XYZ file of C-alpha atoms in Angstrom:
466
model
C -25.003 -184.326 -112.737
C -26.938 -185.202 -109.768
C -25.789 -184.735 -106.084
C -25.983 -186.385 -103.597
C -25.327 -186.000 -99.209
C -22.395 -188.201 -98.176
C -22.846 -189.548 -95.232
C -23.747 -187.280 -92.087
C -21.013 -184.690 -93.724
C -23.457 -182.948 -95.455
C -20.057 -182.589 -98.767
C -21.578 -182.867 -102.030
C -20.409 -185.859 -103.954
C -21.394 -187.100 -107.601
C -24.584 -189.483 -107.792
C -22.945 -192.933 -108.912
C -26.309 -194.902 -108.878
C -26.300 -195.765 -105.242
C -27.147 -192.678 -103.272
C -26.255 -192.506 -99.340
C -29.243 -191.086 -97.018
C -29.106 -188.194 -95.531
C -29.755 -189.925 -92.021
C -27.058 -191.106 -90.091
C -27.030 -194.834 -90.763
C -27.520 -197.582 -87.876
C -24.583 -199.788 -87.778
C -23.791 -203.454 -86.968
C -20.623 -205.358 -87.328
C -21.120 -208.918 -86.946
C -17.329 -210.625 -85.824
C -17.575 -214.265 -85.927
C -14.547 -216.016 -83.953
C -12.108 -218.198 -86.059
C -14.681 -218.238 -88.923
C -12.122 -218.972 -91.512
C -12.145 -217.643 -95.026
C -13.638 -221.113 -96.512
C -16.449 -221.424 -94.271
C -19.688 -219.722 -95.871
C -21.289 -220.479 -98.759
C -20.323 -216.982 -100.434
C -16.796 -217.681 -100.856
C -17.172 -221.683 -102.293
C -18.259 -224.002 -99.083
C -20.572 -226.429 -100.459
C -21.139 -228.278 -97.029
C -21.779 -225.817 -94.128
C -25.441 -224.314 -95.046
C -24.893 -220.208 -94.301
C -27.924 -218.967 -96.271
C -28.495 -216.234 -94.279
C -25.102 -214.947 -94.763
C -25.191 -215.839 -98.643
C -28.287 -213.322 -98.849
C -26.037 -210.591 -97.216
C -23.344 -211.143 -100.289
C -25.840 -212.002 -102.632
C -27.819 -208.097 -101.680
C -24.395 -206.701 -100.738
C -20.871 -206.136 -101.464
C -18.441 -209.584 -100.965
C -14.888 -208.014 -100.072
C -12.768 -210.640 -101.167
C -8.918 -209.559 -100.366
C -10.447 -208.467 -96.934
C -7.315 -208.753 -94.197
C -7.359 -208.630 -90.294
C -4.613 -206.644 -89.007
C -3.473 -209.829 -86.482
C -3.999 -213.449 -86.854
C -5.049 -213.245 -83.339
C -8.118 -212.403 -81.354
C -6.880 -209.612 -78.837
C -4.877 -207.486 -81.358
C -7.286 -207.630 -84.215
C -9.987 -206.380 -81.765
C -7.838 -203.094 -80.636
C -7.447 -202.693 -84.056
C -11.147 -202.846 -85.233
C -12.064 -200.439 -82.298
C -9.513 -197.858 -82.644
C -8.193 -197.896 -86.066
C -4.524 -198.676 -85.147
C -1.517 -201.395 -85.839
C -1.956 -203.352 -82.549
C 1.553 -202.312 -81.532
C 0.600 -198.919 -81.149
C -2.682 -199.441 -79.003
C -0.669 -202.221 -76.747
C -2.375 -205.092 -77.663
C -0.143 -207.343 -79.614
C -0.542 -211.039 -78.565
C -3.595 -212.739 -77.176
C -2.096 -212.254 -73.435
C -1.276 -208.823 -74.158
C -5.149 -207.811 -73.964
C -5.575 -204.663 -72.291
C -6.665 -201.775 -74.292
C -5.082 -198.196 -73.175
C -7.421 -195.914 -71.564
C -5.696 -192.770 -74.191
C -7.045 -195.212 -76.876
C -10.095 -193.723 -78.499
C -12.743 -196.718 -79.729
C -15.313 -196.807 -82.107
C -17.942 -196.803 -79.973
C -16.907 -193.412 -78.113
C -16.220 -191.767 -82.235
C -19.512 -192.529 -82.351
C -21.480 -191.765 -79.187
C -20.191 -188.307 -80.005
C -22.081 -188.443 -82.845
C -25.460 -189.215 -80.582
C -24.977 -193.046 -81.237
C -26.735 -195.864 -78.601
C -23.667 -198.314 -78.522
C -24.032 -201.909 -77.496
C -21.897 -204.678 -77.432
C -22.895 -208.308 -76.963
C -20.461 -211.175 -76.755
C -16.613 -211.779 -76.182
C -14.337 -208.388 -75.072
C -10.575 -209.753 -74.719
C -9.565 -206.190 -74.511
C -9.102 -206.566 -70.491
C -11.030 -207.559 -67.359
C -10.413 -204.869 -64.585
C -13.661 -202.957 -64.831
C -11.423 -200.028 -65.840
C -10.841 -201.674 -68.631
C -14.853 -203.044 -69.861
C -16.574 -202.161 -72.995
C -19.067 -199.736 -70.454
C -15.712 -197.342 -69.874
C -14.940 -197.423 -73.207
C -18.177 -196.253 -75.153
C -20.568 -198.614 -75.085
C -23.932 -198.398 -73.125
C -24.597 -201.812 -72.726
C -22.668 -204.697 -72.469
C -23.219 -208.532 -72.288
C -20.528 -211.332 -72.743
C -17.289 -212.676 -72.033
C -14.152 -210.878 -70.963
C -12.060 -213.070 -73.126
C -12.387 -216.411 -75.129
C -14.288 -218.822 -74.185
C -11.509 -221.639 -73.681
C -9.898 -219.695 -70.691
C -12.051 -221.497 -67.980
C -11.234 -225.020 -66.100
C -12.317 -227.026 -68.261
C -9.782 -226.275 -71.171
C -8.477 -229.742 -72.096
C -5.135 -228.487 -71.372
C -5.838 -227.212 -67.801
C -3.548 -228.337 -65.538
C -0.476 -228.990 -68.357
C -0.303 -226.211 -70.061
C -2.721 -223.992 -68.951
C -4.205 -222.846 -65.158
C -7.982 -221.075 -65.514
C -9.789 -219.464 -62.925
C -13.499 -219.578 -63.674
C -15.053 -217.993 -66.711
C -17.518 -214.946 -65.651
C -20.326 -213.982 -67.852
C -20.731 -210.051 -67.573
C -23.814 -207.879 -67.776
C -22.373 -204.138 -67.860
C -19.922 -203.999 -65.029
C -21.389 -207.001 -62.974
C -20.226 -211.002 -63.264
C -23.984 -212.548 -63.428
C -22.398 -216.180 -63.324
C -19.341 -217.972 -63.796
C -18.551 -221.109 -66.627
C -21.996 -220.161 -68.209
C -23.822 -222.898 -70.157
C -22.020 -222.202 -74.132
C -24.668 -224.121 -76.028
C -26.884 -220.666 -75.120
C -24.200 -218.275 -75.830
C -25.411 -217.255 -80.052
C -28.941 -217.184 -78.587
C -28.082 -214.929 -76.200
C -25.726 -212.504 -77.743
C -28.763 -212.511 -80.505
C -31.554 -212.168 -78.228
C -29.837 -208.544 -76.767
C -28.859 -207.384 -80.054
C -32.772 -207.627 -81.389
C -34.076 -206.334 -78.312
C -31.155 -203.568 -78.651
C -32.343 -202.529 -82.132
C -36.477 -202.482 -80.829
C -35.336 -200.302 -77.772
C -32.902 -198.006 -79.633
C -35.155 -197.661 -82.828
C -36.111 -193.925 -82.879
C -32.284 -193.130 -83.114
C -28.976 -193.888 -84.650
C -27.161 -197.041 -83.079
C -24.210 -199.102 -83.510
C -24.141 -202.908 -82.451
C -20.513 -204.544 -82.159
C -22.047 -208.330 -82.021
C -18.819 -210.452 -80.871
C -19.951 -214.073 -81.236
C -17.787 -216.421 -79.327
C -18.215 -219.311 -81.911
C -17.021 -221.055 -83.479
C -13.839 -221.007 -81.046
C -13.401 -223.846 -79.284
C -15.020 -225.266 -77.016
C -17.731 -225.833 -79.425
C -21.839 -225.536 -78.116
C -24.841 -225.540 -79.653
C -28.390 -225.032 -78.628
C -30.499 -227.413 -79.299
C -32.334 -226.428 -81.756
C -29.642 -226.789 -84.303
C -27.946 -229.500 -82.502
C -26.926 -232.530 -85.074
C -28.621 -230.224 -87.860
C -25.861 -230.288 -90.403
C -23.425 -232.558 -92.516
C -20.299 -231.130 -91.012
C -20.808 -232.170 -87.150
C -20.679 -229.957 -84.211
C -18.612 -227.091 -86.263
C -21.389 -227.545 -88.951
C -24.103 -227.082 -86.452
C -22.278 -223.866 -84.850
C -22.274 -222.123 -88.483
C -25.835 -222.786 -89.171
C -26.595 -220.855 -85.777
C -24.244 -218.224 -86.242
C -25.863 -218.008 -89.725
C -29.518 -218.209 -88.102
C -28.505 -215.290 -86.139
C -27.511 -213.353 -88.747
C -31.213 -213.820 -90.119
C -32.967 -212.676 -86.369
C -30.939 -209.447 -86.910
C -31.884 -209.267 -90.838
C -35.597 -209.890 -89.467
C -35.970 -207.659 -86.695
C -34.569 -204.822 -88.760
C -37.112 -205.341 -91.732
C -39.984 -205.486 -88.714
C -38.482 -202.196 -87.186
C -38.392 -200.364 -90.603
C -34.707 -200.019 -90.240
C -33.190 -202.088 -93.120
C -32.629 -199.683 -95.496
C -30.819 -197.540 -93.121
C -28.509 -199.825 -91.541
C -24.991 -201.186 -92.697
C -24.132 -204.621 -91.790
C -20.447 -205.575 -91.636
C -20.090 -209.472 -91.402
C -16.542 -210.854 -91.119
C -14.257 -212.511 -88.680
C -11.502 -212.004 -86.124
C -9.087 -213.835 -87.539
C -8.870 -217.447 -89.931
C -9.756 -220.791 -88.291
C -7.430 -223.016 -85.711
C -7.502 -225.731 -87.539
C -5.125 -227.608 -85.508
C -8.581 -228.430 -83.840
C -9.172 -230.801 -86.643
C -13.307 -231.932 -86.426
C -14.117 -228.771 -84.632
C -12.103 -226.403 -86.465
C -12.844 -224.316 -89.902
C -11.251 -224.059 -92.869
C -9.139 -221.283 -94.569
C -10.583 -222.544 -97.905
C -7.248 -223.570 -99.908
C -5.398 -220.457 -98.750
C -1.740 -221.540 -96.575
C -1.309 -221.713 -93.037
C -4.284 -220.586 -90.554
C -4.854 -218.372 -87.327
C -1.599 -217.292 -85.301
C 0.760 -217.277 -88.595
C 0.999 -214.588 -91.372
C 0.307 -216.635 -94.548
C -3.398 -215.625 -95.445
C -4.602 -218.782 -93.879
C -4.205 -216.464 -90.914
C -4.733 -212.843 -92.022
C -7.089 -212.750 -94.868
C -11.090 -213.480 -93.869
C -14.293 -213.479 -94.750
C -15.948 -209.888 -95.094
C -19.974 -209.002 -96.474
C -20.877 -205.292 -96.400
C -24.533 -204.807 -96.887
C -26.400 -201.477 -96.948
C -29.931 -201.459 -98.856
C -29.855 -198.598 -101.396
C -26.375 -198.196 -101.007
C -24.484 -201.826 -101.895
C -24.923 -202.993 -105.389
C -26.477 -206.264 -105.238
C -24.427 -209.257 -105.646
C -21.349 -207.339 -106.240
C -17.703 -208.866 -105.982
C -14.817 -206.366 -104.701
C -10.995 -207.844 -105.317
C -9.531 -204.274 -103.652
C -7.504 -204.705 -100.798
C -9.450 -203.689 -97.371
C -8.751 -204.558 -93.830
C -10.296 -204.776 -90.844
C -8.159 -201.936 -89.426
C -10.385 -199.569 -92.126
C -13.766 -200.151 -90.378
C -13.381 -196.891 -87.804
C -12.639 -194.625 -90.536
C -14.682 -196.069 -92.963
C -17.812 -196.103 -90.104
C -17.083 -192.564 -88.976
C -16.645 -190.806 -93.014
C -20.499 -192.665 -92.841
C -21.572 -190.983 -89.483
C -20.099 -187.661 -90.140
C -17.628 -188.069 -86.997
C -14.472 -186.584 -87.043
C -11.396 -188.746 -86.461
C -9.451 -189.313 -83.303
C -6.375 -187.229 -82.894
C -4.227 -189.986 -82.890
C -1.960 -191.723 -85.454
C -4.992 -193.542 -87.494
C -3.785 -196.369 -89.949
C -6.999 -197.389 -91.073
C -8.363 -195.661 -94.480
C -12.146 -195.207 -95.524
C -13.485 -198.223 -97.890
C -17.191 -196.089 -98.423
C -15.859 -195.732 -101.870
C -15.687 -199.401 -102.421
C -18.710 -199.705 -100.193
C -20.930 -197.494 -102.629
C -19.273 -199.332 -105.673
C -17.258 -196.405 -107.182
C -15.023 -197.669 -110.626
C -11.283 -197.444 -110.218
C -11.582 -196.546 -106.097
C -8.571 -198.462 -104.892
C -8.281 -196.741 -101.145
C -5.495 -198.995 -99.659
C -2.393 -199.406 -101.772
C -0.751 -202.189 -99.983
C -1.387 -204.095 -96.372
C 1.502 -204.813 -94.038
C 1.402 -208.153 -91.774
C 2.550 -207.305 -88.074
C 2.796 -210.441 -85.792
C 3.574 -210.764 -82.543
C 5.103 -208.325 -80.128
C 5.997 -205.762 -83.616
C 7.288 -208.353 -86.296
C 6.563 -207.093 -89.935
C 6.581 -210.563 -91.572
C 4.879 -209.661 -95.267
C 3.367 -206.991 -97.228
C 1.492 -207.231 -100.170
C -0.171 -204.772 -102.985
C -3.301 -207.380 -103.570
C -1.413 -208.928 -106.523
C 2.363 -209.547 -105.325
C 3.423 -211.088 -101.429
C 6.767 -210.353 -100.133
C 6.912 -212.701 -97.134
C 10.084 -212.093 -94.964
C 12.491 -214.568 -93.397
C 10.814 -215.544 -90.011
C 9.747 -218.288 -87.889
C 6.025 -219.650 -87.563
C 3.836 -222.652 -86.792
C 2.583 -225.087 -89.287
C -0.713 -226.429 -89.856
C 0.627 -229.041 -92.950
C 3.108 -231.514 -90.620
C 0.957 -232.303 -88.020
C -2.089 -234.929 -86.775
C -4.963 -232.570 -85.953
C -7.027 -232.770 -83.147
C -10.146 -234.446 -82.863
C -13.425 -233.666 -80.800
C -11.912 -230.663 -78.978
C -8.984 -231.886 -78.162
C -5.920 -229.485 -79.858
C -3.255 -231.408 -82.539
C 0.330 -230.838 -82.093
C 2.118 -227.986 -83.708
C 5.219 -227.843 -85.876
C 7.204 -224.634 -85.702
C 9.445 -223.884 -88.985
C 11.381 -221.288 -90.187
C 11.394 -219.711 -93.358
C 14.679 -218.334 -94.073
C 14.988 -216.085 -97.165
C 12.719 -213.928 -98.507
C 10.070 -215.498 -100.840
C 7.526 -213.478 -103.159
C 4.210 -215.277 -104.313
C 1.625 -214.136 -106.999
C -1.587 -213.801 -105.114
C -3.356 -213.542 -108.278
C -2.408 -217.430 -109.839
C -1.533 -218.587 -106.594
C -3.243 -217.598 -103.182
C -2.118 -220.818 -101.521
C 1.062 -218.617 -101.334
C 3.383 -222.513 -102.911
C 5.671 -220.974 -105.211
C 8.481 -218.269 -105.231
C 8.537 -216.559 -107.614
C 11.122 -213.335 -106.409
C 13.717 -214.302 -108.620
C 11.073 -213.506 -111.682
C 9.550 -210.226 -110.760
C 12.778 -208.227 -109.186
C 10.803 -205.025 -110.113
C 7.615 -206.299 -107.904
C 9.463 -207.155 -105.292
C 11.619 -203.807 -104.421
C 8.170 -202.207 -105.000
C 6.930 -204.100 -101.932
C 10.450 -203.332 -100.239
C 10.044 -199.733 -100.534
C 6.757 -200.123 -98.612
C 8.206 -202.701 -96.152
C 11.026 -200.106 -95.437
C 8.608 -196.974 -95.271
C 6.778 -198.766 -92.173
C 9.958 -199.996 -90.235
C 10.344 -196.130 -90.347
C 7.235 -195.324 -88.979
C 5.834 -198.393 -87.041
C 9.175 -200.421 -86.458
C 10.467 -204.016 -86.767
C 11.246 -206.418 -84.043
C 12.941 -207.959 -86.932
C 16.277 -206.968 -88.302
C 18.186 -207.752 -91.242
C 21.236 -209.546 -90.597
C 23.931 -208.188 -93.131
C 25.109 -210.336 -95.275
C 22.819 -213.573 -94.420
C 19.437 -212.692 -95.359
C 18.586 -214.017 -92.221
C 16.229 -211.740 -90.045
C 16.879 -211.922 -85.898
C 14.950 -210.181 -83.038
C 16.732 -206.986 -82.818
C 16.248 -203.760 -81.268
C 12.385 -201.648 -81.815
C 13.029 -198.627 -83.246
């Protein structure tokens, strides 16, 4: 049998048709904002024109059952940079945004490794300079601190909100304050190519944070009233024309068949935003609630030489795997720190029967484990959320009023006949559902839960973290 190098490890693994270089691979993860699961071409939108990113799936690997570990921008970010539930980094909410310094990121696993690290667009991980991308790994830095709806001008300043200014940073200094939007994808674009001309000669990784399509919604104009959909239409078809400058300038620099791009989002789309919102593409619920309207997102993996082309992947993966996975590929060792993250290279380079994560737990809020799932069965416990399905969107920016519910007992949904997550079926599939129990249980042990059973009810309360 043939052999092959994995990764930068120099182990010995069997050939399986798609061979890994011996180089250390460039690396760019591309992390859309509220892109929601139904907004690309690749998983069924028929509107929204994304052909760059349907050329990634189509010469790549589409992870389907892909899951952020937070429905929510600041939490899912700690995660994806340190490999860790957000309760244990600190990061757990959207206001809770202020990454530990004993955290470890991605970026520093992999300037160890001899890595150029640059990150272009939105942080949200804290503002002190203490706390800035350029003191935690990365050489260069251009962006936001946070979203881009926490300036003055959110249209619930004053009621419900009270913004300072927005500052634009370059590295450690604020070059500007409530920076024009409509130029943001340009510019977050514009560094990342010039990144990858500058940084060619060695390995790099790019961590390009768009801020769209949050709201407030801009465009340049050169894609301004381009599409069917409206203003959200016209922010996908730059985000997806962005994807293509970084396609392009790595096929100029003689790079593409050593770089993996990771495309994917933070989190699914607010879609109490109505007109300027995505769509979680039939799946229940949507960002800031634990249904997979809110969790599960859109994911491409594309490696030349490496992905099989065209190839369809139903495994459960998260967003939470991408430092371990990204550091097997770079030959860096692991933090020495509770990692929760596995390594998805096998599903990456296509090997039969690799199943690396067994089941994905959904953590909300300050440490609430509302659902866990196996990638067939969902055991959602009793708890309390927001609803996208009783409500009058918003329209043209403006937000749509919420309705908060309650689910109170313990419900169990087949993911595989039903991924709109409608019907119970516990009562059927006893067998499935202490399965998921066992797992549910197995975390409060290790993690916690804000939640606790009230005996005798079925009703879950806040109760003490263990």
């Amino acid at each position: 049998m043939n052999k092959i190098l994995l990764g930068g490890l120099g182990l010995l693994a069997p050939a399986l048709g798609m061979a890994i270089p011996e180089e250390r691979p460039n690396i760019i993860l591309i992390m859309a904002d509220d892109m929601g699961w139904g907004d690309v071409g690749f998983n069924g939108n028929k509107i929204i024109q994304t052909p760059c990113m349907d050329s990634l799936a189509s010469n790549g690997i589409v992870l389907e059952r892909f899951y952020s570990a937070a429905p929510l921008s600041s939490p899912t970010r700690a995660s994806v940079l340190t490999g860790r539930h957000p309760f244990r980094t600190g990061v757990f909410s959207a206001n809770v945004g202020i990454l530990r310094k004993k955290e470890t990121t991605l970026a520093e696993v992999l300037k160890e490794q001899g890595y150029a690290t640059g990150l272009f667009g939105k942080w949200h991980l804290g503002d002190a300079k203490q706390f800035l991308p350029l003191q935690n790994g990365f050489d260069e830095y251009y962006g936001l601190p946070y979203s881009n709806d926490m300036w003055p001008f959110h249209p619930q300043q004053g009621e419900v909100f009270n913004f300072p200014d927005l500052p634009t940073y370059d590295g450690n200094e604020i070059i500007g304050y409530n920076t024009d939007q409509s130029q943001f994808t340009t510019d977050y674009t514009n560094r990342t190519v010039n990144f990858i001309k500058k940084n060619k000669n060695k390995p790099f990784f790019i961590y390009l944070a768009h801020s769209m399509p949050h709201v407030p919604l801009a465009v340049s104009d050169k894609f301004k009233g381009k599409s069917e959909q409206g203003l959200y239409g016209d922010v996908m078809m730059e985000l997806d024309w962005s994807v293509g400058e970084v396609l392009k300038a790595l096929r100029e620099q003689g790079l593409e068949e050593n770089t993996l791009i990771v495309l994917t989002s933070d989190n699914g789309p607010w879609t109490n935003y109505g007109n300027h919102a995505g769509s979680a593409g039939g799946l229940r619920e949507a960002k800031a609630t634990t249904f997979d309207g809110g969790n599960r997102i859109p994911c491409v993996m594309y490696w030349k030489g490496v992905t099989q082309p065209g190839t369809t992947c139903n495994k459960l993966a998260s967003n939470i795997d991408l430092l371990p996975t990204l550091a097997e590929i770079s030959g860096a060792p692991l933090p020495q720190r509770k990692i929760d993250g596995v390594s998805v290279l096998p599903l990456i380079k296509g090997e039969k029967d690799a199943n690396p994560r067994e089941s994905f737990v959904y953590y909300y809020h300050k440490n609430d484990l509302e659902a866990v799932t196996d990638g067939m069965f969902k055991l959602v416990f009793p708890h309390k959320y927001v609803t996208y399905g009783a409500y009058v969107p918003g329209n043209d920016g403006q937000p749509g009023q919420l309705t908060n519910l309650e689910l109170k007992k313990a419900e169990m949904y087949d993911l595989r006949r039903d991924p709109g997550e409608r019907y119970d079926v516990i009562s059927q599939y006893p067998e499935e559902a202490a399965k998921l129990m066992k797992i549910a249980d197995d975390m409060r042990k290790d993690l916690g839960d804000n939640l606790t059973r009230v005996k005798g009810t079925g009703r879950r309360e806040p109760g003490k973290l263990k």
